Coordinates of N, CA and C in Angstrom, one line a residue:
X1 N 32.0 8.9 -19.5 CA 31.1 7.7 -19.6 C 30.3 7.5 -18.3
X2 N 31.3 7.6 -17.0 CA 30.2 7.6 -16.0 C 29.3 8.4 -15.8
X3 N 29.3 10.0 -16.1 CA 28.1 11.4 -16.3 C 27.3 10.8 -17.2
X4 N 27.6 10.1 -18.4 CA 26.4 9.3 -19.5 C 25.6 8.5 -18.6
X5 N 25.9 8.0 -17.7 CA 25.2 6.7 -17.2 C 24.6 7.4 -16.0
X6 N 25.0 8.8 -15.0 CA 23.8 9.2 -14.1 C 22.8 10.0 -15.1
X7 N 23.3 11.0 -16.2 CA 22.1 11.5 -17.0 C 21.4 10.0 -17.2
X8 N 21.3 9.1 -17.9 CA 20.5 8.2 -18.2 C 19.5 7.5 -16.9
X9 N 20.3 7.4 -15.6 CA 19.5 6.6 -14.6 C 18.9 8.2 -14.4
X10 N 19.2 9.5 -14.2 CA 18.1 10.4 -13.9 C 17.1 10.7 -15.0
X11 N 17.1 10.6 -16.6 CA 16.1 10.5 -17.2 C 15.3 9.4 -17.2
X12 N 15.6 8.2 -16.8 CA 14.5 7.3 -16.0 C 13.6 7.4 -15.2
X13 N 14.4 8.1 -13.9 CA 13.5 8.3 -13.2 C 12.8 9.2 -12.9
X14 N 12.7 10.5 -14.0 CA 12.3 11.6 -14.6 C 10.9 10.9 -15.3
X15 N 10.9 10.1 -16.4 CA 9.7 9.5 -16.9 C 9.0 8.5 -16.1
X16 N 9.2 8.2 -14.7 CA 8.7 7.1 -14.5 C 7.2 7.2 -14.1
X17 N 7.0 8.8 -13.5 CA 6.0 9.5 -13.1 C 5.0 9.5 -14.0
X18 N 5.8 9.5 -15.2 CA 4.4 9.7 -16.7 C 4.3 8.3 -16.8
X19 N 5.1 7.3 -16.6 CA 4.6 5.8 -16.9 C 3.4 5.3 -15.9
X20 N 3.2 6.2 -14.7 CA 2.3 4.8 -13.5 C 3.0 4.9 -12.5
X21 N 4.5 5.3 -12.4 CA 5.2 4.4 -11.3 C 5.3 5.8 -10.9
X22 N 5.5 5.3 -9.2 CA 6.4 6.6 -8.4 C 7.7 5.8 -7.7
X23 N 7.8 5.0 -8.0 CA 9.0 4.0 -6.8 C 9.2 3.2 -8.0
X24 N 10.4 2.8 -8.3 CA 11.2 1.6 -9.6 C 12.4 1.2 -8.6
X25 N 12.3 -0.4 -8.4 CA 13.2 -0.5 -7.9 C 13.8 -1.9 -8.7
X26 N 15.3 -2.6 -8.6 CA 15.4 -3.9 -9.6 C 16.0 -4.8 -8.5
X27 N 16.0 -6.0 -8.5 CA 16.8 -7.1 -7.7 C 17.1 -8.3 -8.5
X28 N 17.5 -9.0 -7.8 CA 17.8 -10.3 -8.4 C 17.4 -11.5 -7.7
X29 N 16.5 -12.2 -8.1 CA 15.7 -13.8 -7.6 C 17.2 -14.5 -7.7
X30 N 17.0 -15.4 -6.9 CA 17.8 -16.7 -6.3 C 18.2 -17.5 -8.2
X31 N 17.0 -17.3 -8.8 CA 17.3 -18.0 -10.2 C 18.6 -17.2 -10.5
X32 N 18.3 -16.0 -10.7 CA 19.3 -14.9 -11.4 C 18.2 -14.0 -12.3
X33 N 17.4 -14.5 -12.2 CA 16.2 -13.5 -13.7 C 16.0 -12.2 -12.3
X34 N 15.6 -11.1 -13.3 CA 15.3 -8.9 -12.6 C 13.9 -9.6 -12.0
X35 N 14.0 -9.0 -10.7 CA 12.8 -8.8 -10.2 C 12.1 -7.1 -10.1
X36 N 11.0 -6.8 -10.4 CA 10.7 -5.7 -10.2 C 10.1 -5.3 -9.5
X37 N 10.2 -4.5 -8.1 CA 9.5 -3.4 -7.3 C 9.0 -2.5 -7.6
X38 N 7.7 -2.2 -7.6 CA 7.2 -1.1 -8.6 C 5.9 -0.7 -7.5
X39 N 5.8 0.8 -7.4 CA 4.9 1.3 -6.5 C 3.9 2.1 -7.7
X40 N 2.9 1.0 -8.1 CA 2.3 2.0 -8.5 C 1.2 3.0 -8.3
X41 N 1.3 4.6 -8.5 CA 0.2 5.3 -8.2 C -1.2 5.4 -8.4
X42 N -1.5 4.9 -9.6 CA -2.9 5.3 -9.7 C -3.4 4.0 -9.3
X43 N -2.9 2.6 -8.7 CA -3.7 1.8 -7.3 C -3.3 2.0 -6.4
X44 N -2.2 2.3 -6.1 CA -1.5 3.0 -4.7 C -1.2 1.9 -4.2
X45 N -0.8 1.1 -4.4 CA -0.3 -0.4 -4.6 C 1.3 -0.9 -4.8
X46 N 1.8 -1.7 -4.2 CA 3.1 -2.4 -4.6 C 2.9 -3.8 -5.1
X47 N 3.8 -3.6 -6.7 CA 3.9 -5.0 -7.5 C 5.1 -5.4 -7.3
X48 N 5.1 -6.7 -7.5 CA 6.7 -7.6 -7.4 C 6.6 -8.8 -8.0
X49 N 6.8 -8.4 -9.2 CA 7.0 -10.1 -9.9 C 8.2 -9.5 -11.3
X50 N 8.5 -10.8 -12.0 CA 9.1 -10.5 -12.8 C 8.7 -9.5 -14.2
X51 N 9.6 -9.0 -14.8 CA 9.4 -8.0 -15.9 C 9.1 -8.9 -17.3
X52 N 8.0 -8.4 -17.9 CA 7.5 -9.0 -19.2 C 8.5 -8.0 -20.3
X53 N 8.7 -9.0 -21.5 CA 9.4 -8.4 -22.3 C 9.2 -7.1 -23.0
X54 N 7.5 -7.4 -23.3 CA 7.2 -6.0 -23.6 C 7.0 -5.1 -22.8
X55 N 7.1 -5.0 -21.3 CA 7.2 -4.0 -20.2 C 8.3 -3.5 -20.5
X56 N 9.9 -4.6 -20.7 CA 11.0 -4.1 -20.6 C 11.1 -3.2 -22.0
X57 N 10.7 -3.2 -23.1 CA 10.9 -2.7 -24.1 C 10.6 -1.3 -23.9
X58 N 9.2 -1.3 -23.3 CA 8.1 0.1 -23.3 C 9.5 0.8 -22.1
X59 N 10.0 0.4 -20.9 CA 10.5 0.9 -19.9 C 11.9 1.7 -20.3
X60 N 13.0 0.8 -21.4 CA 13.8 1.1 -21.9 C 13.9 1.5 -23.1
X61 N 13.0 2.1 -23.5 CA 13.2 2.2 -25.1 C 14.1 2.9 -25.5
X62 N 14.8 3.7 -24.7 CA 16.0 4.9 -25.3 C 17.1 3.7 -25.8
X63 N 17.2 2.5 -25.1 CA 18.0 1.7 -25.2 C 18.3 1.2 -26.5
X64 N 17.4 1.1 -27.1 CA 17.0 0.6 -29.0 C 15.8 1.3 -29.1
X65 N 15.7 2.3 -29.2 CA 14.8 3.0 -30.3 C 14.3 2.2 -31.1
X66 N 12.8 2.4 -31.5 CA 12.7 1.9 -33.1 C 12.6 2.0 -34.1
X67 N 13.0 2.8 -34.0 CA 13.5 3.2 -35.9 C 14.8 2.9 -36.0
X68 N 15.8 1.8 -35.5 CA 16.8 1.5 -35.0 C 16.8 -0.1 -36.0

């Protein structure tokens, strides 16, 4: 179970390169809601605000598939 869960965090950060991102990082705000670190390449730029649902969907899809 734990080799399931580093294959999965390394095919993350295997695709993140084709999403935009070179840096994905997660935290947690004082509320408790994911904050996201995200370096993106093609502005060369650092974002940090909270994750929109459909980001989270697009980000994790292996999670629920959709044809699921």
């Amino acid at each position: 179970m734990h080799t399931a869960a580093l294959q999965l965090r390394s095919l993350r950060e295997a695709l993140l390169p084709m999403m935009g991102f070179t840096a994905w990082h997660e935290s947690v705000s004082k509320e408790g809601t994911p904050i996201w670190t995200r370096y993106i390449a093609k502005t060369d730029s650092w974002e940090i605000r909270p994750m929109t649902p459909e980001e989270e969907a697009k980000a994790f899809w292996w999670y629920c598939p959709p044809f699921i």
